[in-house]
């Protein structure tokens, strides 16, 4: 695999919310833009645009979303690492969601410029945030 990734900032500000295990998908989740539901044994995690999340839901708001442009072979090694390492070494927290065609990485919206600079310094083709 070529180490250079093509990365875009996805428009919007995102939230990561916690619901009860096996929760049904709420109506406020629906709509355009990137979104994800992750079920685990002890919780349901929802990622969507932050303006959709009701105030009473346990949530972390203020996230920007980066997306790698794939697809990549499923057995390709190092894709997530080559994306996360420059962010983490520059003190930027990440929340990673992998899809069939690529990766989505949530970072604090306040760190978008710093993230773009770190990813470019690591050799990636990173589109400037809007």
PDB file of C-alpha atoms in Angstrom:
ATOM      1  CA  UNK A   1       0.000   0.000   0.000  1.00  0.00           C
ATOM      2  CA  UNK A   2       1.164   3.518  -0.786  1.00  0.00           C
ATOM      3  CA  UNK A   3       1.447   5.388   2.541  1.00  0.00           C
ATOM      4  CA  UNK A   4      -0.160   8.579   1.186  1.00  0.00           C
ATOM      5  CA  UNK A   5      -3.896   8.749   1.819  1.00  0.00           C
ATOM      6  CA  UNK A   6      -6.387  11.086   0.214  1.00  0.00           C
ATOM      7  CA  UNK A   7      -8.370  12.685   3.052  1.00  0.00           C
ATOM      8  CA  UNK A   8     -11.358  15.040   2.995  1.00  0.00           C
ATOM      9  CA  UNK A   9     -13.102  16.914   5.759  1.00  0.00           C
ATOM     10  CA  UNK A  10     -16.785  15.967   5.843  1.00  0.00           C
ATOM     11  CA  UNK A  11     -19.037  19.044   6.222  1.00  0.00           C
ATOM     12  CA  UNK A  12     -20.768  19.598   9.566  1.00  0.00           C
ATOM     13  CA  UNK A  13     -20.124  19.242  13.281  1.00  0.00           C
ATOM     14  CA  UNK A  14     -20.730  15.841  14.789  1.00  0.00           C
ATOM     15  CA  UNK A  15     -21.748  14.345  18.108  1.00  0.00           C
ATOM     16  CA  UNK A  16     -21.054  10.956  19.673  1.00  0.00           C
ATOM     17  CA  UNK A  17     -23.986   9.840  21.813  1.00  0.00           C
ATOM     18  CA  UNK A  18     -24.570   6.944  24.177  1.00  0.00           C
ATOM     19  CA  UNK A  19     -27.846   5.071  24.417  1.00  0.00           C
ATOM     20  CA  UNK A  20     -28.856   1.931  26.284  1.00  0.00           C
ATOM     21  CA  UNK A  21     -27.773  -1.485  24.990  1.00  0.00           C
ATOM     22  CA  UNK A  22     -29.964  -2.672  22.101  1.00  0.00           C
ATOM     23  CA  UNK A  23     -31.718   0.716  21.859  1.00  0.00           C
ATOM     24  CA  UNK A  24     -33.845   1.261  18.794  1.00  0.00           C
ATOM     25  CA  UNK A  25     -32.600   3.860  16.360  1.00  0.00           C
ATOM     26  CA  UNK A  26     -34.310   7.139  17.299  1.00  0.00           C
ATOM     27  CA  UNK A  27     -36.068   9.348  14.739  1.00  0.00           C
ATOM     28  CA  UNK A  28     -33.612  12.200  15.360  1.00  0.00           C
ATOM     29  CA  UNK A  29     -30.841  10.039  13.859  1.00  0.00           C
ATOM     30  CA  UNK A  30     -32.420  10.154  10.393  1.00  0.00           C
ATOM     31  CA  UNK A  31     -31.369  12.633   7.737  1.00  0.00           C
ATOM     32  CA  UNK A  32     -28.482  13.343   5.374  1.00  0.00           C
ATOM     33  CA  UNK A  33     -24.754  13.448   6.176  1.00  0.00           C
ATOM     34  CA  UNK A  34     -22.436  10.871   7.705  1.00  0.00           C
ATOM     35  CA  UNK A  35     -23.930   8.847  10.543  1.00  0.00           C
ATOM     36  CA  UNK A  36     -23.259   5.552  12.287  1.00  0.00           C
ATOM     37  CA  UNK A  37     -24.844   3.251  14.844  1.00  0.00           C
ATOM     38  CA  UNK A  38     -22.606   0.870  16.767  1.00  0.00           C
ATOM     39  CA  UNK A  39     -24.066  -1.769  19.049  1.00  0.00           C
ATOM     40  CA  UNK A  40     -21.938  -3.333  21.759  1.00  0.00           C
ATOM     41  CA  UNK A  41     -22.757  -5.525  24.719  1.00  0.00           C
ATOM     42  CA  UNK A  42     -23.138  -2.618  27.135  1.00  0.00           C
ATOM     43  CA  UNK A  43     -24.200   0.371  25.016  1.00  0.00           C
ATOM     44  CA  UNK A  44     -25.402   1.731  21.700  1.00  0.00           C
ATOM     45  CA  UNK A  45     -23.268   4.509  20.234  1.00  0.00           C
ATOM     46  CA  UNK A  46     -24.695   6.939  17.698  1.00  0.00           C
ATOM     47  CA  UNK A  47     -22.683   9.353  15.587  1.00  0.00           C
ATOM     48  CA  UNK A  48     -24.542  12.051  13.651  1.00  0.00           C
ATOM     49  CA  UNK A  49     -24.709  15.787  13.114  1.00  0.00           C
ATOM     50  CA  UNK A  50     -24.745  17.414  16.545  1.00  0.00           C
ATOM     51  CA  UNK A  51     -27.764  19.627  15.876  1.00  0.00           C
ATOM     52  CA  UNK A  52     -29.962  16.509  15.665  1.00  0.00           C
ATOM     53  CA  UNK A  53     -29.217  15.236  19.176  1.00  0.00           C
ATOM     54  CA  UNK A  54     -31.788  16.139  21.860  1.00  0.00           C
ATOM     55  CA  UNK A  55     -30.440  17.880  24.975  1.00  0.00           C
ATOM     56  CA  UNK A  56     -31.373  14.995  27.305  1.00  0.00           C
ATOM     57  CA  UNK A  57     -29.134  12.477  25.495  1.00  0.00           C
ATOM     58  CA  UNK A  58     -25.690  11.724  26.942  1.00  0.00           C
ATOM     59  CA  UNK A  59     -23.424  13.077  24.230  1.00  0.00           C
ATOM     60  CA  UNK A  60     -20.082  14.590  23.347  1.00  0.00           C
ATOM     61  CA  UNK A  61     -20.448  17.375  20.780  1.00  0.00           C
ATOM     62  CA  UNK A  62     -17.963  19.461  18.830  1.00  0.00           C
ATOM     63  CA  UNK A  63     -16.383  16.890  16.530  1.00  0.00           C
ATOM     64  CA  UNK A  64     -15.141  17.356  12.965  1.00  0.00           C
ATOM     65  CA  UNK A  65     -15.066  14.361  10.619  1.00  0.00           C
ATOM     66  CA  UNK A  66     -12.209  13.359   8.318  1.00  0.00           C
ATOM     67  CA  UNK A  67     -12.768  10.700   5.646  1.00  0.00           C
ATOM     68  CA  UNK A  68     -10.219   8.682   3.734  1.00  0.00           C
ATOM     69  CA  UNK A  69     -11.051   8.150   0.094  1.00  0.00           C
ATOM     70  CA  UNK A  70     -10.963   4.430  -0.714  1.00  0.00           C
ATOM     71  CA  UNK A  71     -11.779   1.727  -1.250  1.00  0.00           C
ATOM     72  CA  UNK A  72      -8.836  -0.148   0.185  1.00  0.00           C
ATOM     73  CA  UNK A  73      -8.233  -3.896   0.164  1.00  0.00           C
ATOM     74  CA  UNK A  74      -9.555  -5.411   3.379  1.00  0.00           C
ATOM     75  CA  UNK A  75      -6.198  -7.052   4.043  1.00  0.00           C
ATOM     76  CA  UNK A  76      -4.186  -3.838   3.537  1.00  0.00           C
ATOM     77  CA  UNK A  77      -2.112  -3.207   6.641  1.00  0.00           C
ATOM     78  CA  UNK A  78      -1.360   0.160   8.209  1.00  0.00           C
ATOM     79  CA  UNK A  79      -4.130   2.365   6.805  1.00  0.00           C
ATOM     80  CA  UNK A  80      -5.668   3.314  10.148  1.00  0.00           C
ATOM     81  CA  UNK A  81      -2.254   3.562  11.784  1.00  0.00           C
ATOM     82  CA  UNK A  82      -0.921   5.924   9.102  1.00  0.00           C
ATOM     83  CA  UNK A  83      -3.940   8.150   9.708  1.00  0.00           C
ATOM     84  CA  UNK A  84      -4.077   8.022  13.506  1.00  0.00           C
ATOM     85  CA  UNK A  85      -0.347   8.230  14.281  1.00  0.00           C
ATOM     86  CA  UNK A  86       0.239  11.799  13.036  1.00  0.00           C
ATOM     87  CA  UNK A  87      -2.898  12.953  14.822  1.00  0.00           C
ATOM     88  CA  UNK A  88      -2.097  11.238  18.118  1.00  0.00           C
ATOM     89  CA  UNK A  89       1.545  12.311  18.155  1.00  0.00           C
ATOM     90  CA  UNK A  90       0.318  15.897  17.797  1.00  0.00           C
ATOM     91  CA  UNK A  91      -2.016  15.575  20.784  1.00  0.00           C
ATOM     92  CA  UNK A  92      -5.227  15.233  18.775  1.00  0.00           C
ATOM     93  CA  UNK A  93      -7.763  12.755  20.138  1.00  0.00           C
ATOM     94  CA  UNK A  94      -9.530  10.499  17.646  1.00  0.00           C
ATOM     95  CA  UNK A  95     -12.657   8.374  17.338  1.00  0.00           C
ATOM     96  CA  UNK A  96     -12.352   5.981  14.376  1.00  0.00           C
ATOM     97  CA  UNK A  97     -15.193   4.364  12.426  1.00  0.00           C
ATOM     98  CA  UNK A  98     -14.272   2.126   9.514  1.00  0.00           C
ATOM     99  CA  UNK A  99     -16.659   1.549   6.619  1.00  0.00           C
ATOM    100  CA  UNK A 100     -16.507  -0.729   3.598  1.00  0.00           C
ATOM    101  CA  UNK A 101     -14.782   1.903   1.447  1.00  0.00           C
ATOM    102  CA  UNK A 102     -12.730   3.883   3.959  1.00  0.00           C
ATOM    103  CA  UNK A 103     -12.245   5.342   7.382  1.00  0.00           C
ATOM    104  CA  UNK A 104     -14.026   8.171   9.159  1.00  0.00           C
ATOM    105  CA  UNK A 105     -12.086   9.803  11.969  1.00  0.00           C
ATOM    106  CA  UNK A 106     -13.709  12.225  14.358  1.00  0.00           C
ATOM    107  CA  UNK A 107     -11.404  14.821  15.881  1.00  0.00           C
ATOM    108  CA  UNK A 108     -12.174  17.827  18.079  1.00  0.00           C
ATOM    109  CA  UNK A 109     -13.455  20.561  15.741  1.00  0.00           C
ATOM    110  CA  UNK A 110     -11.057  22.996  17.425  1.00  0.00           C
ATOM    111  CA  UNK A 111      -8.134  20.908  16.085  1.00  0.00           C
ATOM    112  CA  UNK A 112      -9.026  20.886  12.359  1.00  0.00           C
ATOM    113  CA  UNK A 113      -6.201  23.185  11.255  1.00  0.00           C
ATOM    114  CA  UNK A 114      -3.652  21.383  13.428  1.00  0.00           C
ATOM    115  CA  UNK A 115      -4.896  18.010  12.108  1.00  0.00           C
ATOM    116  CA  UNK A 116      -4.674  19.122   8.494  1.00  0.00           C
ATOM    117  CA  UNK A 117      -1.099  20.318   9.022  1.00  0.00           C
ATOM    118  CA  UNK A 118      -0.100  17.085  10.810  1.00  0.00           C
ATOM    119  CA  UNK A 119      -1.592  14.889   8.093  1.00  0.00           C
ATOM    120  CA  UNK A 120       0.081  16.883   5.304  1.00  0.00           C
ATOM    121  CA  UNK A 121       3.416  16.712   7.157  1.00  0.00           C
ATOM    122  CA  UNK A 122       2.966  12.917   7.254  1.00  0.00           C
ATOM    123  CA  UNK A 123       2.689  12.895   3.452  1.00  0.00           C
ATOM    124  CA  UNK A 124      -1.087  12.644   3.081  1.00  0.00           C
ATOM    125  CA  UNK A 125      -3.201  14.580   0.596  1.00  0.00           C
ATOM    126  CA  UNK A 126      -5.471  16.355   3.070  1.00  0.00           C
ATOM    127  CA  UNK A 127      -8.095  18.785   1.813  1.00  0.00           C
ATOM    128  CA  UNK A 128      -8.222  21.946   3.912  1.00  0.00           C
ATOM    129  CA  UNK A 129     -11.252  22.212   6.189  1.00  0.00           C
ATOM    130  CA  UNK A 130     -13.979  24.615   5.125  1.00  0.00           C
TER     131      UNK A 130
END
